[in-house]
JSON list of C-alpha atoms in Angstrom, two decimals:
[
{"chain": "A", "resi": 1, "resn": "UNK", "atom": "CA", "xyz": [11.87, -151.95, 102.98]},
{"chain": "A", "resi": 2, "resn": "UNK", "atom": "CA", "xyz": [11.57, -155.34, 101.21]},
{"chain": "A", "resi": 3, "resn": "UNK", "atom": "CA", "xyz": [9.75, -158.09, 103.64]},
{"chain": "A", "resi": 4, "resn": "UNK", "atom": "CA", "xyz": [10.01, -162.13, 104.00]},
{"chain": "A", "resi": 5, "resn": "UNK", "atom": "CA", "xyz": [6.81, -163.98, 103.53]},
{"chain": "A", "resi": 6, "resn": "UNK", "atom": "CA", "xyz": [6.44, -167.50, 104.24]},
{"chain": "A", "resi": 7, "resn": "UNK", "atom": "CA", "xyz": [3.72, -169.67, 102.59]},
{"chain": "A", "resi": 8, "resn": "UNK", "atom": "CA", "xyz": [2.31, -172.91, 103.09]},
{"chain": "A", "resi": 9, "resn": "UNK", "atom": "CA", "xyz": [-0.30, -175.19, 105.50]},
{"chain": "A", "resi": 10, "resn": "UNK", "atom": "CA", "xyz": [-0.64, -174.16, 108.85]},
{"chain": "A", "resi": 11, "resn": "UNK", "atom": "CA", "xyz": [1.33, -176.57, 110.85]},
{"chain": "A", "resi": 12, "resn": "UNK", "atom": "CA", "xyz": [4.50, -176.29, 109.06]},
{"chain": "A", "resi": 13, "resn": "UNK", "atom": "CA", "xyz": [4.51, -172.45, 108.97]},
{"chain": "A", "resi": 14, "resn": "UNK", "atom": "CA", "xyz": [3.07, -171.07, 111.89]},
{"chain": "A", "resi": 15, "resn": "UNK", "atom": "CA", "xyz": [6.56, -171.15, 113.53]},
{"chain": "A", "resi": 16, "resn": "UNK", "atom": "CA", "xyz": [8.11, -168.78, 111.53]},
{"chain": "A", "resi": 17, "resn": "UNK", "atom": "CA", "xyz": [5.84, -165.95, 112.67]},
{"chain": "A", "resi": 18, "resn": "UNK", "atom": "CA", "xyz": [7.59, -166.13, 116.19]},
{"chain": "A", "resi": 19, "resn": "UNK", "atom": "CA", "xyz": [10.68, -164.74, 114.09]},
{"chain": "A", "resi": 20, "resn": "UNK", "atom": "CA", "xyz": [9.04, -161.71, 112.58]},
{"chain": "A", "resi": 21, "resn": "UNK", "atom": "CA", "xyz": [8.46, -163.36, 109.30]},
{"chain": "A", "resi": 22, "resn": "UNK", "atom": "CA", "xyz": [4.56, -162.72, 107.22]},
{"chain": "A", "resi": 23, "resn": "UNK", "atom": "CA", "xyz": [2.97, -165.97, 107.44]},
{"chain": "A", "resi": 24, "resn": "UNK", "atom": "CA", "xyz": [0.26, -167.23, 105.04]},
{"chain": "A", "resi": 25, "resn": "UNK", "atom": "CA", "xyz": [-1.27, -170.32, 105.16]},
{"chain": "A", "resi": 26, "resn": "UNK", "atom": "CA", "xyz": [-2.58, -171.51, 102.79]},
{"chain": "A", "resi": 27, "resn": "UNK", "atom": "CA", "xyz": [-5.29, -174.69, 102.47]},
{"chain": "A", "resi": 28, "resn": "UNK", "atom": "CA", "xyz": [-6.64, -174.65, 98.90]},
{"chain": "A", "resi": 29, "resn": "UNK", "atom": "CA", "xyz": [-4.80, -174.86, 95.46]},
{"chain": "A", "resi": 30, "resn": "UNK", "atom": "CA", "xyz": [-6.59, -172.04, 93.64]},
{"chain": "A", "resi": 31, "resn": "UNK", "atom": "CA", "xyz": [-6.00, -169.26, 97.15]},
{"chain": "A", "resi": 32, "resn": "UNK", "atom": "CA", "xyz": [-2.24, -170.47, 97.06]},
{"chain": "A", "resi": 33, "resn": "UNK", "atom": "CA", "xyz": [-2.26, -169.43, 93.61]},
{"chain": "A", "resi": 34, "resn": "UNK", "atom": "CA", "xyz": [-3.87, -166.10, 94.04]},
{"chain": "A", "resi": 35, "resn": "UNK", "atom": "CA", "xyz": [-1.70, -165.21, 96.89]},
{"chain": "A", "resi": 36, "resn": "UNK", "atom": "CA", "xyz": [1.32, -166.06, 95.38]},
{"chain": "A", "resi": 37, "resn": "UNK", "atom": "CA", "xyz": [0.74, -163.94, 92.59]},
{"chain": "A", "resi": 38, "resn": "UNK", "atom": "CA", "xyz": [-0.05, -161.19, 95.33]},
{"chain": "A", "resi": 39, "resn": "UNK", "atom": "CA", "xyz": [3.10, -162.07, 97.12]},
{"chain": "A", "resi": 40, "resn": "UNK", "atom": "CA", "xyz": [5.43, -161.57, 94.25]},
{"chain": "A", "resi": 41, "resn": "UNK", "atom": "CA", "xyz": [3.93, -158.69, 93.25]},
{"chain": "A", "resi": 42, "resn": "UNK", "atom": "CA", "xyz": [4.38, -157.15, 96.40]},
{"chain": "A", "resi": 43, "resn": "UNK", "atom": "CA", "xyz": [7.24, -155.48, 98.82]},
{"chain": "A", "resi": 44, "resn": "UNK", "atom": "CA", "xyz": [8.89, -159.49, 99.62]},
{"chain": "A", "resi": 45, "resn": "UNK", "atom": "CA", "xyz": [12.50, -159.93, 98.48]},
{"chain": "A", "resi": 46, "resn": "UNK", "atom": "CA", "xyz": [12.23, -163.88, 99.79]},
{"chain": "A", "resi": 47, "resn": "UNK", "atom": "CA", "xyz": [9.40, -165.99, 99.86]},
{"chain": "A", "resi": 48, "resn": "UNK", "atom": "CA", "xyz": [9.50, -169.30, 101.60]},
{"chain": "A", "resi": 49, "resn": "UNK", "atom": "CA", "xyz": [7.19, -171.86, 100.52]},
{"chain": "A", "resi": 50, "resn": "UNK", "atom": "CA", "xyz": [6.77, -175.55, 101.82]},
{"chain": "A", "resi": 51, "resn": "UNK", "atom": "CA", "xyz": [7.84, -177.98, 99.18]},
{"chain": "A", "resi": 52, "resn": "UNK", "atom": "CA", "xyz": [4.69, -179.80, 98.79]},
{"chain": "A", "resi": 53, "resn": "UNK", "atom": "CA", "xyz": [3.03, -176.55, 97.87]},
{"chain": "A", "resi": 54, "resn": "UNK", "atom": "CA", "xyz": [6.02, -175.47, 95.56]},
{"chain": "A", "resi": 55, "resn": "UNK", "atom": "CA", "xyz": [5.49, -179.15, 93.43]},
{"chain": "A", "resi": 56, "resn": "UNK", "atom": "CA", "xyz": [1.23, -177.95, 93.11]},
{"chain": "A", "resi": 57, "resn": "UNK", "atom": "CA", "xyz": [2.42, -174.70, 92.00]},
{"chain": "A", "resi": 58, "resn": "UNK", "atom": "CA", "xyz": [5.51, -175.11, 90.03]},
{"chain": "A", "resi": 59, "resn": "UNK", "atom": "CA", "xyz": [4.41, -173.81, 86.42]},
{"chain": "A", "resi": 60, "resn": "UNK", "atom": "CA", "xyz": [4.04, -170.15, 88.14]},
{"chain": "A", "resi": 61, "resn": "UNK", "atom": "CA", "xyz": [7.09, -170.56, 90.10]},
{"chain": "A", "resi": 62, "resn": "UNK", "atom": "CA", "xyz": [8.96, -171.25, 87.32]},
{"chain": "A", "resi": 63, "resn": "UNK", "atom": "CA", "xyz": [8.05, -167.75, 85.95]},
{"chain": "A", "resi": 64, "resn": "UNK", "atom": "CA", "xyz": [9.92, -166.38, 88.55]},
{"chain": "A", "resi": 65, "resn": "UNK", "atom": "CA", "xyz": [13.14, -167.98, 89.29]},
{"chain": "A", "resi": 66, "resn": "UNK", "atom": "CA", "xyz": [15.24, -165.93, 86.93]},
{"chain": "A", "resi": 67, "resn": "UNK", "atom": "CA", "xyz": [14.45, -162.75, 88.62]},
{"chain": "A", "resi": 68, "resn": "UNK", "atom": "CA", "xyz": [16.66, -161.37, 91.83]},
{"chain": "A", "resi": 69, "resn": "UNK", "atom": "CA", "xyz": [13.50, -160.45, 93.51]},
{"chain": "A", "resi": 70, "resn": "UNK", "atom": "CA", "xyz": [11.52, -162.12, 95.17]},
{"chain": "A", "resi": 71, "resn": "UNK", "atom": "CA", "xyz": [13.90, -165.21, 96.07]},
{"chain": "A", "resi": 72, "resn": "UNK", "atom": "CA", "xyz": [11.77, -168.19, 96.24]},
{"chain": "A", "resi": 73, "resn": "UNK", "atom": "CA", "xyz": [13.18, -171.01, 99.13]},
{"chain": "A", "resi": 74, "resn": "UNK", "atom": "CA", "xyz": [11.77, -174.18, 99.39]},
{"chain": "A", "resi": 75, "resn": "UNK", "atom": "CA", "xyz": [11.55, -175.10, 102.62]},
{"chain": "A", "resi": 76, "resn": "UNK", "atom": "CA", "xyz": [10.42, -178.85, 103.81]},
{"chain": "A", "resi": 77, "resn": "UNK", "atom": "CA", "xyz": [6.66, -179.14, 105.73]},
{"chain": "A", "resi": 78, "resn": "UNK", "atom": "CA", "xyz": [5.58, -181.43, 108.55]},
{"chain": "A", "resi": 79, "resn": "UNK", "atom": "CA", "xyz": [4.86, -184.07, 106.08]},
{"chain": "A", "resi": 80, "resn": "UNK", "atom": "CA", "xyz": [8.51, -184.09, 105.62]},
{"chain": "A", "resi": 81, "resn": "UNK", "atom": "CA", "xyz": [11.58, -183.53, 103.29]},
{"chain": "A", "resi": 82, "resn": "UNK", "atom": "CA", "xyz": [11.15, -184.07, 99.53]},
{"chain": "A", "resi": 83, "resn": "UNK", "atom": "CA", "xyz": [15.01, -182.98, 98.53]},
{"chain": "A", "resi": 84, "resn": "UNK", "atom": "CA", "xyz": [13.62, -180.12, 96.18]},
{"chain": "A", "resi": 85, "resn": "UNK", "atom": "CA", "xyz": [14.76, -177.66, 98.38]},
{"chain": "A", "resi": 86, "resn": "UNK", "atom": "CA", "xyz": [18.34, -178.75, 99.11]},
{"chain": "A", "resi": 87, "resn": "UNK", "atom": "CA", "xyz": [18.21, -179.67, 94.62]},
{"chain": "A", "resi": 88, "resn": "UNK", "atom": "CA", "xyz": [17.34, -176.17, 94.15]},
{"chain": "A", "resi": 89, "resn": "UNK", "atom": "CA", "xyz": [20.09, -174.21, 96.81]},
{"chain": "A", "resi": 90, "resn": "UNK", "atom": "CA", "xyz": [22.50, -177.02, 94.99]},
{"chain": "A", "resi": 91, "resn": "UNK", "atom": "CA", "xyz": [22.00, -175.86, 91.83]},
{"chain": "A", "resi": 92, "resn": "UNK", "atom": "CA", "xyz": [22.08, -172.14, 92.32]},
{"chain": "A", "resi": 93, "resn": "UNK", "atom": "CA", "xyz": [25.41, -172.66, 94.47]},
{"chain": "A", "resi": 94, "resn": "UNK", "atom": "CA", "xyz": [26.80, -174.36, 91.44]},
{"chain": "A", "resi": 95, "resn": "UNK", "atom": "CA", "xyz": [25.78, -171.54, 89.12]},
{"chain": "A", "resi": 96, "resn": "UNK", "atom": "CA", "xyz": [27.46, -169.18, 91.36]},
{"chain": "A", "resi": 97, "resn": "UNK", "atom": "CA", "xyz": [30.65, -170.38, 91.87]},
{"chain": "A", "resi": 98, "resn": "UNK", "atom": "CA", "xyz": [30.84, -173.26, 88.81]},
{"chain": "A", "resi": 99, "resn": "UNK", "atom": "CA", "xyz": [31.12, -176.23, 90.91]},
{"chain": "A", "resi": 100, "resn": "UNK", "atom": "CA", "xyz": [29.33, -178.94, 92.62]},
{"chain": "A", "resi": 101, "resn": "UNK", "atom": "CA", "xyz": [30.08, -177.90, 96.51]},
{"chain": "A", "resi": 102, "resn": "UNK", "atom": "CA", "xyz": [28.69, -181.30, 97.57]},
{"chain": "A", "resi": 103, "resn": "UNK", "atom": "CA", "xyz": [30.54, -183.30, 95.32]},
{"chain": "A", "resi": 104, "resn": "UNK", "atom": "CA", "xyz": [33.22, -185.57, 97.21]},
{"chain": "A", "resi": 105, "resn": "UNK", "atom": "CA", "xyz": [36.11, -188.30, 96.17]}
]
């Protein structure tokens, strides 16, 4: 059974363990790394990971954003909202259905 792993600092993931969800926080660049490749590697079919720590580690995200599994989410930290997350559920909406769904007259 596939699992849903969040990653990031402390204070903007420790919430999500209150809804069942594998928390890892995370404070230096080269264990984020690591444990990334761990995480995709592993039994997660979504992995959410705070924005600031998806811009440090975007080359090996990039690597996986083609594949179905694991689905990578940005999600925003307490240092707040960067708009990467909402760009990148934007632009897989309008690969899915071939249109911008935000788009208005």
């Amino acid at each position: 059974m596939y699992k849903i792993a969040v990653i990031g600092d402390y204070d903007s993931i420790y919430g999500f363990a209150a809804l069942g969800l594998d928390t890892f926080p995370v404070s230096d660049l080269e264990a984020a790394e690591k444990l990334f490749q761990k995480l995709v590697m592993g039994e997660y079919a979504v992995i959410y990971i705070t924005e600031s720590l998806a811009e440090k580690l975007s080359r090996i995200i990039a690597k996986y954003k083609e594949q179905v599994t694991p689905s990578i989410i940005l999600i925003p930290g307490i240092s707040g909202n960067t708009g990467k997350g909402i760009e990148g559920v934007k632009k897989c909406v309008e690969q899915a259905v071939g249109s911008d769904i935000l788009f208005s007259n």
